[in-house]
């Protein structure tokens, strides 16, 4: 059996794990016992804790935008990576994370087994859209998720600016983008709706808004 060398993880309310051709989503849940120890993770929680709800606290240690518990996040990620099917013992883990919490995720990655690479979501999104992230021409990128959005400017393989917002409504996202662009260059009036943005995750029926 061929062992995969890369495990891609995208944190969120349902965390994505991608190993070779297998793509799966896992509830971001940890069952913590009365002594404060993490016992069950992801889909294990509902099947293992059923009938014992008073003995456990169910915790969601992170979302797509932020971490609420570093230690529980580390425990969850360790479980997710070490139980990845078809992954080799020395497989590299690639964590695709938002710009705002990248340093917290780097601290998690440093403690995971094996090598870990941190990939910023805006760079990953821009690359997936076919944009030239190495170009000196900035690109406005909108990453819309189930629990919010990240608006960013990508240029020369860097994220020049980024803002998280709990909104997924196109009008609200456009206002966030306009405010961010004004902060970058206060002497210029921007309208993201007129200038256009590269967007991923927006429903086709609302894309023209």
PDB file of N, CA and C in Angstrom, residues 58-149:
ATOM      1  N   UNK A  58     -18.463  19.055  26.384  1.00  0.00           N
ATOM      2  CA  UNK A  58     -18.154  19.115  24.960  1.00  0.00           C
ATOM      3  C   UNK A  58     -17.631  20.502  24.620  1.00  0.00           C
ATOM      4  N   UNK A  59     -16.444  20.549  24.034  1.00  0.00           N
ATOM      5  CA  UNK A  59     -15.762  21.811  23.751  1.00  0.00           C
ATOM      6  C   UNK A  59     -15.405  21.880  22.276  1.00  0.00           C
ATOM      7  N   UNK A  60     -15.640  23.038  21.673  1.00  0.00           N
ATOM      8  CA  UNK A  60     -15.157  23.308  20.319  1.00  0.00           C
ATOM      9  C   UNK A  60     -13.937  24.213  20.461  1.00  0.00           C
ATOM     10  N   UNK A  61     -12.724  23.676  20.359  1.00  0.00           N
ATOM     11  CA  UNK A  61     -11.526  24.434  20.728  1.00  0.00           C
ATOM     12  C   UNK A  61     -11.084  25.497  19.735  1.00  0.00           C
ATOM     13  N   UNK A  62     -11.650  25.481  18.533  1.00  0.00           N
ATOM     14  CA  UNK A  62     -11.271  26.484  17.542  1.00  0.00           C
ATOM     15  C   UNK A  62     -12.360  26.594  16.487  1.00  0.00           C
ATOM     16  N   UNK A  63     -12.330  27.698  15.773  1.00  0.00           N
ATOM     17  CA  UNK A  63     -13.199  27.894  14.612  1.00  0.00           C
ATOM     18  C   UNK A  63     -12.292  28.170  13.417  1.00  0.00           C
ATOM     19  N   UNK A  64     -12.874  28.591  12.318  1.00  0.00           N
ATOM     20  CA  UNK A  64     -12.044  28.931  11.168  1.00  0.00           C
ATOM     21  C   UNK A  64     -11.230  30.193  11.421  1.00  0.00           C
ATOM     22  N   UNK A  65     -11.683  31.037  12.378  1.00  0.00           N
ATOM     23  CA  UNK A  65     -11.039  32.329  12.580  1.00  0.00           C
ATOM     24  C   UNK A  65     -10.203  32.429  13.844  1.00  0.00           C
ATOM     25  N   UNK A  66     -10.515  31.658  14.883  1.00  0.00           N
ATOM     26  CA  UNK A  66      -9.793  31.844  16.136  1.00  0.00           C
ATOM     27  C   UNK A  66      -9.715  30.560  16.940  1.00  0.00           C
ATOM     28  N   UNK A  67      -8.759  30.561  17.902  1.00  0.00           N
ATOM     29  CA  UNK A  67      -8.581  29.444  18.815  1.00  0.00           C
ATOM     30  C   UNK A  67      -9.071  29.862  20.189  1.00  0.00           C
ATOM     31  N   UNK A  68      -9.878  29.011  20.812  1.00  0.00           N
ATOM     32  CA  UNK A  68     -10.334  29.302  22.174  1.00  0.00           C
ATOM     33  C   UNK A  68      -9.533  28.528  23.208  1.00  0.00           C
ATOM     34  N   UNK A  69      -8.860  27.450  22.788  1.00  0.00           N
ATOM     35  CA  UNK A  69      -8.033  26.651  23.695  1.00  0.00           C
ATOM     36  C   UNK A  69      -6.863  26.060  22.915  1.00  0.00           C
ATOM     37  N   UNK A  70      -5.657  26.514  23.225  1.00  0.00           N
ATOM     38  CA  UNK A  70      -4.473  26.020  22.518  1.00  0.00           C
ATOM     39  C   UNK A  70      -4.241  24.540  22.806  1.00  0.00           C
ATOM     40  N   UNK A  71      -4.345  24.142  24.074  1.00  0.00           N
ATOM     41  CA  UNK A  71      -4.043  22.764  24.433  1.00  0.00           C
ATOM     42  C   UNK A  71      -5.058  21.785  23.843  1.00  0.00           C
ATOM     43  N   UNK A  72      -6.341  22.135  23.874  1.00  0.00           N
ATOM     44  CA  UNK A  72      -7.341  21.247  23.282  1.00  0.00           C
ATOM     45  C   UNK A  72      -7.219  21.219  21.757  1.00  0.00           C
ATOM     46  N   UNK A  73      -6.836  22.351  21.175  1.00  0.00           N
ATOM     47  CA  UNK A  73      -6.596  22.379  19.733  1.00  0.00           C
ATOM     48  C   UNK A  73      -5.444  21.451  19.374  1.00  0.00           C
ATOM     49  N   UNK A  74      -4.383  21.490  20.168  1.00  0.00           N
ATOM     50  CA  UNK A  74      -3.247  20.606  19.933  1.00  0.00           C
ATOM     51  C   UNK A  74      -3.662  19.138  20.055  1.00  0.00           C
ATOM     52  N   UNK A  75      -4.451  18.809  21.069  1.00  0.00           N
ATOM     53  CA  UNK A  75      -4.912  17.430  21.243  1.00  0.00           C
ATOM     54  C   UNK A  75      -5.763  16.983  20.062  1.00  0.00           C
ATOM     55  N   UNK A  76      -6.677  17.847  19.625  1.00  0.00           N
ATOM     56  CA  UNK A  76      -7.555  17.512  18.494  1.00  0.00           C
ATOM     57  C   UNK A  76      -6.731  17.305  17.224  1.00  0.00           C
ATOM     58  N   UNK A  77      -5.814  18.229  16.950  1.00  0.00           N
ATOM     59  CA  UNK A  77      -5.015  18.133  15.731  1.00  0.00           C
ATOM     60  C   UNK A  77      -4.098  16.914  15.752  1.00  0.00           C
ATOM     61  N   UNK A  78      -3.563  16.589  16.907  1.00  0.00           N
ATOM     62  CA  UNK A  78      -2.723  15.398  17.026  1.00  0.00           C
ATOM     63  C   UNK A  78      -3.536  14.150  16.699  1.00  0.00           C
ATOM     64  N   UNK A  79      -4.764  14.087  17.241  1.00  0.00           N
ATOM     65  CA  UNK A  79      -5.653  12.964  16.918  1.00  0.00           C
ATOM     66  C   UNK A  79      -5.956  12.918  15.425  1.00  0.00           C
ATOM     67  N   UNK A  80      -6.275  14.071  14.844  1.00  0.00           N
ATOM     68  CA  UNK A  80      -6.670  14.112  13.433  1.00  0.00           C
ATOM     69  C   UNK A  80      -5.524  13.679  12.520  1.00  0.00           C
ATOM     70  N   UNK A  81      -4.320  14.129  12.838  1.00  0.00           N
ATOM     71  CA  UNK A  81      -3.168  13.830  11.981  1.00  0.00           C
ATOM     72  C   UNK A  81      -2.702  12.387  12.157  1.00  0.00           C
ATOM     73  N   UNK A  82      -2.616  11.930  13.388  1.00  0.00           N
ATOM     74  CA  UNK A  82      -2.101  10.583  13.635  1.00  0.00           C
ATOM     75  C   UNK A  82      -3.070   9.491  13.189  1.00  0.00           C
ATOM     76  N   UNK A  83      -4.358   9.852  13.018  1.00  0.00           N
ATOM     77  CA  UNK A  83      -5.341   8.875  12.557  1.00  0.00           C
ATOM     78  C   UNK A  83      -5.687   9.056  11.076  1.00  0.00           C
ATOM     79  N   UNK A  84      -4.871   9.829  10.365  1.00  0.00           N
ATOM     80  CA  UNK A  84      -5.126  10.030   8.936  1.00  0.00           C
ATOM     81  C   UNK A  84      -4.870   8.733   8.176  1.00  0.00           C
ATOM     82  N   UNK A  85      -5.853   8.251   7.390  1.00  0.00           N
ATOM     83  CA  UNK A  85      -5.684   6.987   6.666  1.00  0.00           C
ATOM     84  C   UNK A  85      -4.641   7.110   5.563  1.00  0.00           C
ATOM     85  N   UNK A  86      -3.877   6.052   5.379  1.00  0.00           N
ATOM     86  CA  UNK A  86      -2.907   5.946   4.285  1.00  0.00           C
ATOM     87  C   UNK A  86      -1.751   6.944   4.389  1.00  0.00           C
ATOM     88  N   UNK A  87      -1.609   7.623   5.531  1.00  0.00           N
ATOM     89  CA  UNK A  87      -0.509   8.573   5.693  1.00  0.00           C
ATOM     90  C   UNK A  87       0.709   7.864   6.280  1.00  0.00           C
ATOM     91  N   UNK A  88       1.872   8.174   5.746  1.00  0.00           N
ATOM     92  CA  UNK A  88       3.094   7.590   6.260  1.00  0.00           C
ATOM     93  C   UNK A  88       3.457   8.159   7.620  1.00  0.00           C
ATOM     94  N   UNK A  89       4.363   7.476   8.305  1.00  0.00           N
ATOM     95  CA  UNK A  89       4.757   7.918   9.645  1.00  0.00           C
ATOM     96  C   UNK A  89       5.399   9.300   9.622  1.00  0.00           C
ATOM     97  N   UNK A  90       6.084   9.607   8.548  1.00  0.00           N
ATOM     98  CA  UNK A  90       6.782  10.885   8.456  1.00  0.00           C
ATOM     99  C   UNK A  90       6.074  11.851   7.516  1.00  0.00           C
ATOM    100  N   UNK A  91       4.797  11.682   7.367  1.00  0.00           N
ATOM    101  CA  UNK A  91       4.034  12.581   6.487  1.00  0.00           C
ATOM    102  C   UNK A  91       4.075  14.013   7.017  1.00  0.00           C
ATOM    103  N   UNK A  92       4.143  14.956   6.105  1.00  0.00           N
ATOM    104  CA  UNK A  92       4.115  16.373   6.456  1.00  0.00           C
ATOM    105  C   UNK A  92       2.672  16.834   6.579  1.00  0.00           C
ATOM    106  N   UNK A  93       2.391  17.617   7.598  1.00  0.00           N
ATOM    107  CA  UNK A  93       1.055  18.184   7.779  1.00  0.00           C
ATOM    108  C   UNK A  93       1.056  19.633   7.304  1.00  0.00           C
ATOM    109  N   UNK A  94       0.132  19.972   6.422  1.00  0.00           N
ATOM    110  CA  UNK A  94      -0.030  21.347   5.951  1.00  0.00           C
ATOM    111  C   UNK A  94      -1.299  21.918   6.567  1.00  0.00           C
ATOM    112  N   UNK A  95      -1.146  22.920   7.416  1.00  0.00           N
ATOM    113  CA  UNK A  95      -2.288  23.584   8.041  1.00  0.00           C
ATOM    114  C   UNK A  95      -2.610  24.843   7.246  1.00  0.00           C
ATOM    115  N   UNK A  96      -3.833  24.913   6.723  1.00  0.00           N
ATOM    116  CA  UNK A  96      -4.268  26.075   5.944  1.00  0.00           C
ATOM    117  C   UNK A  96      -5.095  26.963   6.880  1.00  0.00           C
ATOM    118  N   UNK A  97      -4.535  28.124   7.264  1.00  0.00           N
ATOM    119  CA  UNK A  97      -5.110  28.901   8.357  1.00  0.00           C
ATOM    120  C   UNK A  97      -5.324  30.358   7.960  1.00  0.00           C
ATOM    121  N   UNK A  98      -6.211  31.066   8.666  1.00  0.00           N
ATOM    122  CA  UNK A  98      -6.426  32.486   8.385  1.00  0.00           C
ATOM    123  C   UNK A  98      -5.232  33.324   8.826  1.00  0.00           C
ATOM    124  N   UNK A  99      -5.103  34.489   8.236  1.00  0.00           N
ATOM    125  CA  UNK A  99      -3.966  35.365   8.526  1.00  0.00           C
ATOM    126  C   UNK A  99      -3.953  35.810   9.975  1.00  0.00           C
ATOM    127  N   UNK A 100      -5.110  36.148  10.514  1.00  0.00           N
ATOM    128  CA  UNK A 100      -5.187  36.770  11.841  1.00  0.00           C
ATOM    129  C   UNK A 100      -4.689  35.869  12.962  1.00  0.00           C
ATOM    130  N   UNK A 101      -4.828  34.551  12.802  1.00  0.00           N
ATOM    131  CA  UNK A 101      -4.424  33.629  13.872  1.00  0.00           C
ATOM    132  C   UNK A 101      -3.231  32.761  13.473  1.00  0.00           C
ATOM    133  N   UNK A 102      -2.451  33.215  12.500  1.00  0.00           N
ATOM    134  CA  UNK A 102      -1.360  32.384  11.975  1.00  0.00           C
ATOM    135  C   UNK A 102      -0.307  32.066  13.038  1.00  0.00           C
ATOM    136  N   UNK A 103      -0.033  32.995  13.953  1.00  0.00           N
ATOM    137  CA  UNK A 103       1.025  32.748  14.935  1.00  0.00           C
ATOM    138  C   UNK A 103       0.583  31.724  15.982  1.00  0.00           C
ATOM    139  N   UNK A 104      -0.692  31.748  16.352  1.00  0.00           N
ATOM    140  CA  UNK A 104      -1.208  30.713  17.249  1.00  0.00           C
ATOM    141  C   UNK A 104      -1.125  29.343  16.585  1.00  0.00           C
ATOM    142  N   UNK A 105      -1.470  29.295  15.288  1.00  0.00           N
ATOM    143  CA  UNK A 105      -1.406  28.023  14.570  1.00  0.00           C
ATOM    144  C   UNK A 105       0.032  27.559  14.374  1.00  0.00           C
ATOM    145  N   UNK A 106       0.955  28.504  14.230  1.00  0.00           N
ATOM    146  CA  UNK A 106       2.371  28.117  14.124  1.00  0.00           C
ATOM    147  C   UNK A 106       2.835  27.444  15.416  1.00  0.00           C
ATOM    148  N   UNK A 107       2.357  27.961  16.551  1.00  0.00           N
ATOM    149  CA  UNK A 107       2.737  27.344  17.825  1.00  0.00           C
ATOM    150  C   UNK A 107       2.158  25.935  17.945  1.00  0.00           C
ATOM    151  N   UNK A 108       0.963  25.728  17.378  1.00  0.00           N
ATOM    152  CA  UNK A 108       0.379  24.385  17.351  1.00  0.00           C
ATOM    153  C   UNK A 108       1.207  23.479  16.435  1.00  0.00           C
ATOM    154  N   UNK A 109       1.527  23.983  15.258  1.00  0.00           N
ATOM    155  CA  UNK A 109       2.279  23.194  14.298  1.00  0.00           C
ATOM    156  C   UNK A 109       3.635  22.761  14.817  1.00  0.00           C
ATOM    157  N   UNK A 110       4.277  23.615  15.603  1.00  0.00           N
ATOM    158  CA  UNK A 110       5.592  23.278  16.163  1.00  0.00           C
ATOM    159  C   UNK A 110       5.532  22.092  17.118  1.00  0.00           C
ATOM    160  N   UNK A 111       4.340  21.804  17.637  1.00  0.00           N
ATOM    161  CA  UNK A 111       4.205  20.724  18.627  1.00  0.00           C
ATOM    162  C   UNK A 111       3.541  19.476  18.070  1.00  0.00           C
ATOM    163  N   UNK A 112       3.138  19.520  16.808  1.00  0.00           N
ATOM    164  CA  UNK A 112       2.543  18.336  16.184  1.00  0.00           C
ATOM    165  C   UNK A 112       3.637  17.343  15.786  1.00  0.00           C
ATOM    166  N   UNK A 113       3.313  16.051  15.728  1.00  0.00           N
ATOM    167  CA  UNK A 113       4.311  15.071  15.303  1.00  0.00           C
ATOM    168  C   UNK A 113       4.667  15.265  13.833  1.00  0.00           C
ATOM    169  N   UNK A 114       5.936  15.063  13.504  1.00  0.00           N
ATOM    170  CA  UNK A 114       6.377  15.218  12.121  1.00  0.00           C
ATOM    171  C   UNK A 114       6.541  16.674  11.735  1.00  0.00           C
ATOM    172  N   UNK A 115       6.845  16.886  10.468  1.00  0.00           N
ATOM    173  CA  UNK A 115       7.018  18.249   9.965  1.00  0.00           C
ATOM    174  C   UNK A 115       5.653  18.879   9.687  1.00  0.00           C
ATOM    175  N   UNK A 116       5.589  20.186   9.911  1.00  0.00           N
ATOM    176  CA  UNK A 116       4.345  20.918   9.681  1.00  0.00           C
ATOM    177  C   UNK A 116       4.623  22.179   8.886  1.00  0.00           C
ATOM    178  N   UNK A 117       3.791  22.444   7.887  1.00  0.00           N
ATOM    179  CA  UNK A 117       3.875  23.674   7.099  1.00  0.00           C
ATOM    180  C   UNK A 117       2.616  24.488   7.345  1.00  0.00           C
ATOM    181  N   UNK A 118       2.785  25.789   7.535  1.00  0.00           N
ATOM    182  CA  UNK A 118       1.653  26.687   7.723  1.00  0.00           C
ATOM    183  C   UNK A 118       1.405  27.432   6.417  1.00  0.00           C
ATOM    184  N   UNK A 119       0.205  27.274   5.866  1.00  0.00           N
ATOM    185  CA  UNK A 119      -0.185  27.958   4.632  1.00  0.00           C
ATOM    186  C   UNK A 119      -1.297  28.941   4.949  1.00  0.00           C
ATOM    187  N   UNK A 120      -1.130  30.191   4.552  1.00  0.00           N
ATOM    188  CA  UNK A 120      -2.166  31.190   4.797  1.00  0.00           C
ATOM    189  C   UNK A 120      -3.302  31.023   3.790  1.00  0.00           C
ATOM    190  N   UNK A 121      -4.526  31.100   4.297  1.00  0.00           N
ATOM    191  CA  UNK A 121      -5.691  30.882   3.433  1.00  0.00           C
ATOM    192  C   UNK A 121      -5.718  31.822   2.232  1.00  0.00           C
ATOM    193  N   UNK A 122      -5.448  33.135   2.398  1.00  0.00           N
ATOM    194  CA  UNK A 122      -5.516  34.012   1.221  1.00  0.00           C
ATOM    195  C   UNK A 122      -4.553  33.602   0.115  1.00  0.00           C
ATOM    196  N   UNK A 123      -3.333  33.198   0.482  1.00  0.00           N
ATOM    197  CA  UNK A 123      -2.371  32.757  -0.523  1.00  0.00           C
ATOM    198  C   UNK A 123      -2.857  31.477  -1.193  1.00  0.00           C
ATOM    199  N   UNK A 124      -3.389  30.553  -0.397  1.00  0.00           N
ATOM    200  CA  UNK A 124      -3.889  29.290  -0.932  1.00  0.00           C
ATOM    201  C   UNK A 124      -5.071  29.520  -1.859  1.00  0.00           C
ATOM    202  N   UNK A 125      -5.992  30.397  -1.429  1.00  0.00           N
ATOM    203  CA  UNK A 125      -7.159  30.714  -2.256  1.00  0.00           C
ATOM    204  C   UNK A 125      -6.723  31.356  -3.570  1.00  0.00           C
ATOM    205  N   UNK A 126      -5.838  32.336  -3.494  1.00  0.00           N
ATOM    206  CA  UNK A 126      -5.381  33.034  -4.699  1.00  0.00           C
ATOM    207  C   UNK A 126      -4.711  32.068  -5.665  1.00  0.00           C
ATOM    208  N   UNK A 127      -3.888  31.164  -5.141  1.00  0.00           N
ATOM    209  CA  UNK A 127      -3.229  30.174  -5.985  1.00  0.00           C
ATOM    210  C   UNK A 127      -4.253  29.242  -6.633  1.00  0.00           C
ATOM    211  N   UNK A 128      -5.249  28.819  -5.834  1.00  0.00           N
ATOM    212  CA  UNK A 128      -6.291  27.950  -6.363  1.00  0.00           C
ATOM    213  C   UNK A 128      -7.124  28.607  -7.449  1.00  0.00           C
ATOM    214  N   UNK A 129      -7.239  29.931  -7.387  1.00  0.00           N
ATOM    215  CA  UNK A 129      -7.986  30.671  -8.404  1.00  0.00           C
ATOM    216  C   UNK A 129      -7.155  30.940  -9.649  1.00  0.00           C
ATOM    217  N   UNK A 130      -5.883  30.551  -9.606  1.00  0.00           N
ATOM    218  CA  UNK A 130      -5.025  30.759 -10.765  1.00  0.00           C
ATOM    219  C   UNK A 130      -4.376  32.124 -10.819  1.00  0.00           C
ATOM    220  N   UNK A 131      -4.400  32.862  -9.711  1.00  0.00           N
ATOM    221  CA  UNK A 131      -3.786  34.187  -9.685  1.00  0.00           C
ATOM    222  C   UNK A 131      -2.275  34.061  -9.509  1.00  0.00           C
ATOM    223  N   UNK A 132      -1.562  35.040 -10.030  1.00  0.00           N
ATOM    224  CA  UNK A 132      -0.111  35.072  -9.895  1.00  0.00           C
ATOM    225  C   UNK A 132       0.223  35.737  -8.556  1.00  0.00           C
ATOM    226  N   UNK A 133       0.412  34.920  -7.526  1.00  0.00           N
ATOM    227  CA  UNK A 133       0.657  35.462  -6.187  1.00  0.00           C
ATOM    228  C   UNK A 133       2.036  36.091  -6.072  1.00  0.00           C
ATOM    229  N   UNK A 134       2.928  35.807  -7.038  1.00  0.00           N
ATOM    230  CA  UNK A 134       4.269  36.404  -7.025  1.00  0.00           C
ATOM    231  C   UNK A 134       4.291  37.770  -7.693  1.00  0.00           C
ATOM    232  N   UNK A 135       3.194  38.132  -8.333  1.00  0.00           N
ATOM    233  CA  UNK A 135       3.143  39.386  -9.073  1.00  0.00           C
ATOM    234  C   UNK A 135       3.214  40.595  -8.141  1.00  0.00           C
ATOM    235  N   UNK A 136       3.747  41.695  -8.662  1.00  0.00           N
ATOM    236  CA  UNK A 136       3.786  42.947  -7.902  1.00  0.00           C
ATOM    237  C   UNK A 136       2.442  43.664  -7.944  1.00  0.00           C
ATOM    238  N   UNK A 137       1.524  43.159  -8.761  1.00  0.00           N
ATOM    239  CA  UNK A 137       0.177  43.745  -8.821  1.00  0.00           C
ATOM    240  C   UNK A 137      -0.693  43.109  -7.747  1.00  0.00           C
ATOM    241  N   UNK A 138      -1.235  43.906  -6.810  1.00  0.00           N
ATOM    242  CA  UNK A 138      -2.040  43.340  -5.717  1.00  0.00           C
ATOM    243  C   UNK A 138      -3.348  42.751  -6.222  1.00  0.00           C
ATOM    244  N   UNK A 139      -3.805  41.728  -5.546  1.00  0.00           N
ATOM    245  CA  UNK A 139      -5.104  41.121  -5.818  1.00  0.00           C
ATOM    246  C   UNK A 139      -5.945  41.154  -4.548  1.00  0.00           C
ATOM    247  N   UNK A 140      -7.192  41.561  -4.697  1.00  0.00           N
ATOM    248  CA  UNK A 140      -8.142  41.534  -3.593  1.00  0.00           C
ATOM    249  C   UNK A 140      -8.820  40.165  -3.601  1.00  0.00           C
ATOM    250  N   UNK A 141      -8.690  39.432  -2.492  1.00  0.00           N
ATOM    251  CA  UNK A 141      -9.212  38.070  -2.408  1.00  0.00           C
ATOM    252  C   UNK A 141     -10.223  37.972  -1.280  1.00  0.00           C
ATOM    253  N   UNK A 142     -11.377  37.381  -1.558  1.00  0.00           N
ATOM    254  CA  UNK A 142     -12.428  37.203  -0.562  1.00  0.00           C
ATOM    255  C   UNK A 142     -12.647  35.702  -0.351  1.00  0.00           C
ATOM    256  N   UNK A 143     -12.463  35.267   0.885  1.00  0.00           N
ATOM    257  CA  UNK A 143     -12.637  33.857   1.243  1.00  0.00           C
ATOM    258  C   UNK A 143     -13.879  33.753   2.128  1.00  0.00           C
ATOM    259  N   UNK A 144     -14.961  33.212   1.580  1.00  0.00           N
ATOM    260  CA  UNK A 144     -16.232  33.127   2.300  1.00  0.00           C
ATOM    261  C   UNK A 144     -16.406  31.716   2.844  1.00  0.00           C
ATOM    262  N   UNK A 145     -16.606  31.629   4.176  1.00  0.00           N
ATOM    263  CA  UNK A 145     -16.775  30.340   4.837  1.00  0.00           C
ATOM    264  C   UNK A 145     -18.162  30.284   5.467  1.00  0.00           C
ATOM    265  N   UNK A 146     -18.461  29.165   6.086  1.00  0.00           N
ATOM    266  CA  UNK A 146     -19.773  29.019   6.707  1.00  0.00           C
ATOM    267  C   UNK A 146     -19.910  29.906   7.946  1.00  0.00           C
ATOM    268  N   UNK A 147     -18.771  30.242   8.589  1.00  0.00           N
ATOM    269  CA  UNK A 147     -18.838  31.023   9.821  1.00  0.00           C
ATOM    270  C   UNK A 147     -18.270  32.423   9.667  1.00  0.00           C
ATOM    271  N   UNK A 148     -18.116  32.900   8.437  1.00  0.00           N
ATOM    272  CA  UNK A 148     -17.604  34.250   8.240  1.00  0.00           C
ATOM    273  C   UNK A 148     -16.769  34.352   6.980  1.00  0.00           C
ATOM    274  N   UNK A 149     -16.030  35.439   6.871  1.00  0.00           N
ATOM    275  CA  UNK A 149     -15.252  35.700   5.667  1.00  0.00           C
ATOM    276  C   UNK A 149     -13.915  36.334   6.040  1.00  0.00           C
TER     277      UNK A 149
END
